């Protein structure tokens, strides 16, 4: 068996099924003969990494799978590790998350910049809450974004969070990154020609498994401020709660606003939204990701930019 693919439960199961040449329907029938009922969808999720056996009834299937696939006793069970934290939203965390650049429109440029920093802790930090506050100035340009993250370590040693910022207008100055709470800036990679900033935010302490931390940082845009017609965030891994606020200057109020969300495997969900009395938009996404979430709007006497 190819050991490069068998360091996780999903990889080992995929490799064993391929080596034995059995279809999922055949495996399901074998399990049923042993009194274990597992659906085809569940077997598919297990081998793709979308989910893994955790319930008692599912765990009962592991020994039979090892027998059916001619694997050593305890081989698959040993790859499961300790039970993961329970919760509906956590079931969406895959064993093999998409690459950190997979959801960007030009992954090659982003990939080079991301490889210059340490992303080894990214998949081992659970996103409990993320909150972005965006300010739009009187000239319709974004002044900056203040972000707050509540993170929990799933392994000892987590000590950093990686920020990826993409500026669509390549001739626009890159924003300044300012750490505000419980973090400092580590390695920072700026690519003005690509409109990219990738940076490490180093925690003020290394976390132990189960520890949580709140970090805050700010992205400050520099003039000239181009007209802004959208804002949002791309998530590679799930977040329990994402809050997005956009505050418009009284001299710059859009005439039409909408929220959008996309997951990459379905049509984009777009809905009209209204500003509050103070001229702000507020959106809350629960149990969200991977995918993108944000707002778009139109300015008076202007066309919406696609």
Short mmCIF file of C-alpha atoms in Angstrom, two decimals:
data_model
loop_
_atom_site.label_atom_id
_atom_site.label_comp_id
_atom_site.label_asym_id
_atom_site.label_seq_id
_atom_site.Cartn_x
_atom_site.Cartn_y
_atom_site.Cartn_z
CA UNK A 1 0.00 0.00 0.00
CA UNK A 2 1.25 3.54 -0.76
CA UNK A 3 2.31 4.86 2.66
CA UNK A 4 2.25 8.44 1.37
CA UNK A 5 -1.53 8.18 1.26
CA UNK A 6 -2.09 6.19 4.44
CA UNK A 7 -1.15 8.56 7.26
CA UNK A 8 -4.82 9.36 7.90
CA UNK A 9 -7.96 7.27 8.24
CA UNK A 10 -9.41 8.63 4.98
CA UNK A 11 -6.18 8.02 3.05
CA UNK A 12 -5.78 4.49 4.39
CA UNK A 13 -9.39 3.61 3.59
CA UNK A 14 -9.11 4.98 0.04
CA UNK A 15 -5.87 3.10 -0.60
CA UNK A 16 -7.24 -0.17 0.78
CA UNK A 17 -10.44 0.03 -1.26
CA UNK A 18 -8.45 0.77 -4.43
CA UNK A 19 -6.04 -2.10 -3.73
CA UNK A 20 -8.84 -4.60 -3.14
CA UNK A 21 -10.80 -3.35 -6.15
CA UNK A 22 -14.11 -3.35 -4.26
CA UNK A 23 -16.97 -0.98 -4.94
CA UNK A 24 -18.68 0.84 -2.10
CA UNK A 25 -21.91 -1.08 -2.73
CA UNK A 26 -20.05 -4.38 -2.32
CA UNK A 27 -18.49 -3.14 0.93
CA UNK A 28 -21.88 -1.99 2.20
CA UNK A 29 -23.32 -5.45 1.50
CA UNK A 30 -20.44 -7.15 3.35
CA UNK A 31 -21.04 -4.92 6.37
CA UNK A 32 -24.78 -5.62 6.27
CA UNK A 33 -24.06 -9.35 6.36
CA UNK A 34 -22.26 -8.74 9.67
CA UNK A 35 -25.21 -6.79 11.03
CA UNK A 36 -23.64 -3.37 10.51
CA UNK A 37 -25.72 -0.87 8.53
CA UNK A 38 -23.71 1.91 6.84
CA UNK A 39 -25.03 3.95 3.92
CA UNK A 40 -23.17 4.43 0.64
CA UNK A 41 -23.01 8.17 1.32
CA UNK A 42 -21.36 7.54 4.69
CA UNK A 43 -18.74 5.24 3.17
CA UNK A 44 -18.07 7.86 0.51
CA UNK A 45 -17.67 10.57 3.15
CA UNK A 46 -15.27 8.39 5.16
CA UNK A 47 -12.93 7.75 2.25
CA UNK A 48 -13.03 11.38 1.04
CA UNK A 49 -12.32 12.80 4.49
CA UNK A 50 -15.57 14.74 4.65
CA UNK A 51 -16.45 12.85 7.85
CA UNK A 52 -15.13 9.95 9.91
CA UNK A 53 -16.58 7.23 12.17
CA UNK A 54 -17.40 8.69 15.57
CA UNK A 55 -20.75 7.29 16.73
CA UNK A 56 -20.81 3.91 18.46
CA UNK A 57 -22.67 2.32 15.55
CA UNK A 58 -20.10 3.68 13.09
CA UNK A 59 -17.12 2.59 15.16
CA UNK A 60 -18.55 -0.94 15.16
CA UNK A 61 -17.94 -1.04 11.42
CA UNK A 62 -14.18 -0.45 11.66
CA UNK A 63 -13.20 -4.00 12.62
CA UNK A 64 -15.35 -5.43 9.84
CA UNK A 65 -13.84 -3.00 7.32
CA UNK A 66 -10.36 -4.16 8.30
CA UNK A 67 -11.43 -7.77 7.73
CA UNK A 68 -13.15 -7.06 4.41
CA UNK A 69 -10.18 -5.05 3.12
CA UNK A 70 -7.57 -7.55 4.41
CA UNK A 71 -5.97 -5.01 6.73
CA UNK A 72 -4.20 -5.80 10.03
CA UNK A 73 -6.50 -5.79 13.04
CA UNK A 74 -6.59 -2.30 14.59
CA UNK A 75 -4.95 -0.60 11.59
CA UNK A 76 -7.83 1.70 10.67
CA UNK A 77 -8.89 2.18 14.27
CA UNK A 78 -5.40 3.36 15.14
CA UNK A 79 -5.57 6.11 12.54
CA UNK A 80 -8.74 7.63 13.98
CA UNK A 81 -6.98 9.09 17.02
CA UNK A 82 -8.94 10.60 19.92
CA UNK A 83 -12.57 11.65 19.39
CA UNK A 84 -12.96 15.12 17.96
CA UNK A 85 -14.94 17.82 19.80
CA UNK A 86 -18.65 17.32 19.26
CA UNK A 87 -20.87 19.84 17.53
CA UNK A 88 -22.77 20.06 14.27
CA UNK A 89 -20.52 22.71 12.80
CA UNK A 90 -17.30 20.80 13.57
CA UNK A 91 -18.42 17.87 11.42
CA UNK A 92 -17.61 20.04 8.41
CA UNK A 93 -13.87 20.06 9.14
CA UNK A 94 -12.32 17.64 6.61
CA UNK A 95 -9.38 15.33 7.31
CA UNK A 96 -7.76 16.81 4.17
CA UNK A 97 -8.72 20.50 4.01
CA UNK A 98 -8.37 22.28 0.70
CA UNK A 99 -5.01 24.00 0.10
CA UNK A 100 -4.85 27.48 1.58
CA UNK A 101 -4.96 28.96 -1.94
CA UNK A 102 -7.75 26.80 -3.38
CA UNK A 103 -10.55 29.36 -3.02
CA UNK A 104 -8.69 32.29 -4.60
CA UNK A 105 -9.22 33.31 -8.20
CA UNK A 106 -5.47 33.22 -8.97
CA UNK A 107 -4.09 30.49 -6.71
CA UNK A 108 -0.58 30.43 -8.21
CA UNK A 109 0.26 33.98 -7.12
CA UNK A 110 -1.25 33.44 -3.67
CA UNK A 111 0.47 30.06 -3.30
CA UNK A 112 3.95 31.52 -3.75
CA UNK A 113 3.35 34.18 -1.08
CA UNK A 114 1.74 31.75 1.36
CA UNK A 115 4.68 29.35 1.07
CA UNK A 116 6.97 32.07 2.45
CA UNK A 117 5.29 31.93 5.89
CA UNK A 118 4.57 29.20 8.43
CA UNK A 119 1.05 27.84 7.90
CA UNK A 120 1.61 24.59 9.80
CA UNK A 121 -0.86 25.54 12.55
CA UNK A 122 -3.65 26.72 10.26
CA UNK A 123 -5.71 23.52 10.25
CA UNK A 124 -5.12 22.97 13.98
CA UNK A 125 -6.75 26.23 15.06
CA UNK A 126 -10.53 26.00 15.35
CA UNK A 127 -12.33 29.18 14.28
CA UNK A 128 -14.81 29.84 17.08
CA UNK A 129 -15.64 33.41 16.04
CA UNK A 130 -14.42 35.97 13.53
CA UNK A 131 -15.64 39.57 13.38
CA UNK A 132 -14.77 42.09 10.64
CA UNK A 133 -15.70 45.80 10.88
CA UNK A 134 -15.23 47.75 7.64
CA UNK A 135 -15.39 51.56 7.37
CA UNK A 136 -16.36 53.31 4.10
CA UNK A 137 -15.36 56.97 3.77
CA UNK A 138 -17.21 59.92 2.17
CA UNK A 139 -15.43 59.29 -1.15
CA UNK A 140 -16.89 55.73 -1.26
CA UNK A 141 -13.52 54.17 -0.55
CA UNK A 142 -12.75 51.66 2.20
CA UNK A 143 -10.68 53.23 4.96
CA UNK A 144 -9.84 49.99 6.71
CA UNK A 145 -10.94 46.78 8.40
CA UNK A 146 -10.66 45.86 12.05
CA UNK A 147 -10.73 42.09 12.69
CA UNK A 148 -11.23 40.05 15.85
CA UNK A 149 -10.61 36.29 15.96
CA UNK A 150 -11.45 33.83 18.72
CA UNK A 151 -9.38 30.69 18.15
CA UNK A 152 -8.92 27.38 19.94
CA UNK A 153 -5.83 25.20 19.62
CA UNK A 154 -6.37 21.53 18.79
CA UNK A 155 -2.71 20.66 19.43
CA UNK A 156 0.09 21.87 21.70
CA UNK A 157 2.31 24.64 20.36
CA UNK A 158 0.01 26.73 18.16
CA UNK A 159 1.57 30.19 18.13
CA UNK A 160 0.49 32.06 15.01
CA UNK A 161 -2.31 33.02 12.64
CA UNK A 162 -1.72 33.77 8.95
CA UNK A 163 -3.44 36.73 7.28
CA UNK A 164 -3.92 36.80 3.50
CA UNK A 165 -5.07 40.10 1.97
CA UNK A 166 -5.83 40.56 -1.71
CA UNK A 167 -6.27 44.01 -3.31
CA UNK A 168 -8.07 43.80 -6.63
CA UNK A 169 -6.76 47.16 -7.94
CA UNK A 170 -3.10 46.40 -8.68
CA UNK A 171 -2.10 50.11 -8.84
CA UNK A 172 -3.47 50.73 -5.33
CA UNK A 173 -1.05 50.94 -2.35
CA UNK A 174 -1.10 47.85 -0.18
CA UNK A 175 -2.78 48.26 3.22
CA UNK A 176 -0.80 48.57 6.43
CA UNK A 177 -1.17 45.72 8.94
CA UNK A 178 -1.40 46.77 12.58
CA UNK A 179 -1.55 44.22 15.42
CA UNK A 180 -3.89 45.42 18.15
CA UNK A 181 -4.35 42.73 20.78
CA UNK A 182 -2.47 39.60 21.89
CA UNK A 183 -0.34 39.43 18.72
CA UNK A 184 2.63 40.92 16.89
CA UNK A 185 3.63 40.82 13.22
CA UNK A 186 6.08 38.08 12.32
CA UNK A 187 7.11 37.30 8.76
CA UNK A 188 5.38 39.56 6.24
CA UNK A 189 5.40 39.11 2.46
CA UNK A 190 4.21 42.02 0.30
CA UNK A 191 3.73 41.70 -3.47
CA UNK A 192 2.51 45.07 -4.76
CA UNK A 193 2.40 43.89 -8.38
CA UNK A 194 0.02 41.08 -7.38
CA UNK A 195 -1.91 43.16 -4.83
CA UNK A 196 -1.00 40.70 -2.07
CA UNK A 197 -0.05 40.89 1.59
CA UNK A 198 0.58 37.66 3.51
CA UNK A 199 1.67 37.91 7.13
CA UNK A 200 2.06 35.92 10.33
CA UNK A 201 0.40 37.25 13.46
CA UNK A 202 2.43 35.77 16.33
CA UNK A 203 0.47 35.11 19.52
CA UNK A 204 1.74 36.56 22.78
CA UNK A 205 2.01 32.97 24.05
CA UNK A 206 2.14 29.49 22.59
CA UNK A 207 -1.14 27.66 23.14
CA UNK A 208 -1.65 24.23 24.61
CA UNK A 209 -4.30 21.91 23.25
CA UNK A 210 -7.71 23.20 24.30
CA UNK A 211 -6.48 26.75 25.00
CA UNK A 212 -8.32 29.67 23.40
CA UNK A 213 -7.08 33.12 22.43
CA UNK A 214 -8.57 36.39 21.20
CA UNK A 215 -6.44 38.33 18.72
CA UNK A 216 -7.23 41.60 16.98
CA UNK A 217 -5.58 43.36 14.07
CA UNK A 218 -6.35 46.20 11.69
CA UNK A 219 -5.79 46.71 7.97
CA UNK A 220 -5.42 50.41 7.19
CA UNK A 221 -5.79 51.46 3.57
CA UNK A 222 -3.72 54.31 2.16
CA UNK A 223 -4.90 57.00 -0.29
CA UNK A 224 -5.93 57.24 -3.00
CA UNK A 225 -9.00 55.23 -2.01
CA UNK A 226 -10.68 53.60 -5.02
CA UNK A 227 -14.46 53.30 -5.06
CA UNK A 228 -15.47 50.14 -3.20
CA UNK A 229 -18.55 48.11 -4.13
CA UNK A 230 -18.04 44.93 -2.08
CA UNK A 231 -16.31 43.40 0.91
CA UNK A 232 -16.16 39.97 2.49
CA UNK A 233 -13.98 37.09 3.55
CA UNK A 234 -12.95 33.73 2.09
CA UNK A 235 -12.89 30.73 4.46
CA UNK A 236 -10.85 27.60 3.78
CA UNK A 237 -12.03 25.95 7.01
CA UNK A 238 -15.34 26.24 8.88
CA UNK A 239 -16.07 28.99 11.37
CA UNK A 240 -18.73 28.68 14.06
CA UNK A 241 -19.68 32.38 13.86
CA UNK A 242 -18.72 35.05 11.34
CA UNK A 243 -19.89 38.62 11.85
CA UNK A 244 -19.45 41.28 9.15
CA UNK A 245 -20.21 44.96 9.72
CA UNK A 246 -19.89 47.69 7.11
CA UNK A 247 -20.29 51.31 8.25
CA UNK A 248 -20.92 53.92 5.55
CA UNK A 249 -20.13 57.62 5.92
CA UNK A 250 -23.30 59.81 5.90
CA UNK A 251 -22.08 61.34 2.61
CA UNK A 252 -21.72 57.93 0.98
CA UNK A 253 -24.84 55.78 1.17
CA UNK A 254 -25.42 53.00 -1.39
CA UNK A 255 -28.79 52.61 -3.10
CA UNK A 256 -28.90 48.82 -3.27
CA UNK A 257 -27.21 46.23 -1.04
CA UNK A 258 -27.08 42.45 -1.11
CA UNK A 259 -25.38 39.68 0.80
CA UNK A 260 -23.72 36.73 -0.90
CA UNK A 261 -22.41 33.37 0.17
CA UNK A 262 -20.84 30.59 -1.85
CA UNK A 263 -19.41 27.22 -0.99
CA UNK A 264 -17.82 26.19 -4.28
CA UNK A 265 -20.16 23.22 -4.76
CA UNK A 266 -23.46 25.06 -5.26
CA UNK A 267 -24.88 28.20 -6.82
CA UNK A 268 -24.12 31.46 -5.06
CA UNK A 269 -26.81 32.50 -2.58
CA UNK A 270 -27.57 36.22 -3.05
CA UNK A 271 -30.14 38.11 -0.97
CA UNK A 272 -31.13 41.79 -0.72
CA UNK A 273 -30.32 43.46 2.60
CA UNK A 274 -31.19 46.79 4.20
CA UNK A 275 -28.96 49.23 6.05
CA UNK A 276 -29.88 50.12 9.60
CA UNK A 277 -30.82 53.64 10.71
CA UNK A 278 -27.17 54.51 11.31
CA UNK A 279 -26.11 53.60 7.78
CA UNK A 280 -24.51 50.22 8.48
CA UNK A 281 -24.84 46.68 7.19
CA UNK A 282 -24.69 43.72 9.55
CA UNK A 283 -24.39 40.09 8.54
CA UNK A 284 -24.00 36.96 10.66
CA UNK A 285 -23.09 33.54 9.25
CA UNK A 286 -23.24 30.53 11.58
CA UNK A 287 -21.54 27.19 10.99
CA UNK A 288 -20.13 28.54 7.75
CA UNK A 289 -17.37 27.41 5.41
CA UNK A 290 -15.46 26.55 3.42
CA UNK A 291 -16.51 29.32 1.04
CA UNK A 292 -17.00 33.05 0.76
CA UNK A 293 -19.34 35.46 2.56
CA UNK A 294 -19.82 39.20 2.14
CA UNK A 295 -21.78 42.19 0.91
CA UNK A 296 -22.09 43.97 -2.43
CA UNK A 297 -23.72 47.31 -3.14
CA UNK A 298 -24.38 49.93 -5.83
CA UNK A 299 -23.69 53.63 -5.59
CA UNK A 300 -26.09 56.31 -6.86
CA UNK A 301 -25.47 57.15 -10.53
CA UNK A 302 -22.94 54.35 -10.91
CA UNK A 303 -22.88 50.83 -12.28
CA UNK A 304 -22.24 47.80 -10.13
CA UNK A 305 -18.77 46.41 -10.73
CA UNK A 306 -18.72 42.69 -11.41
#
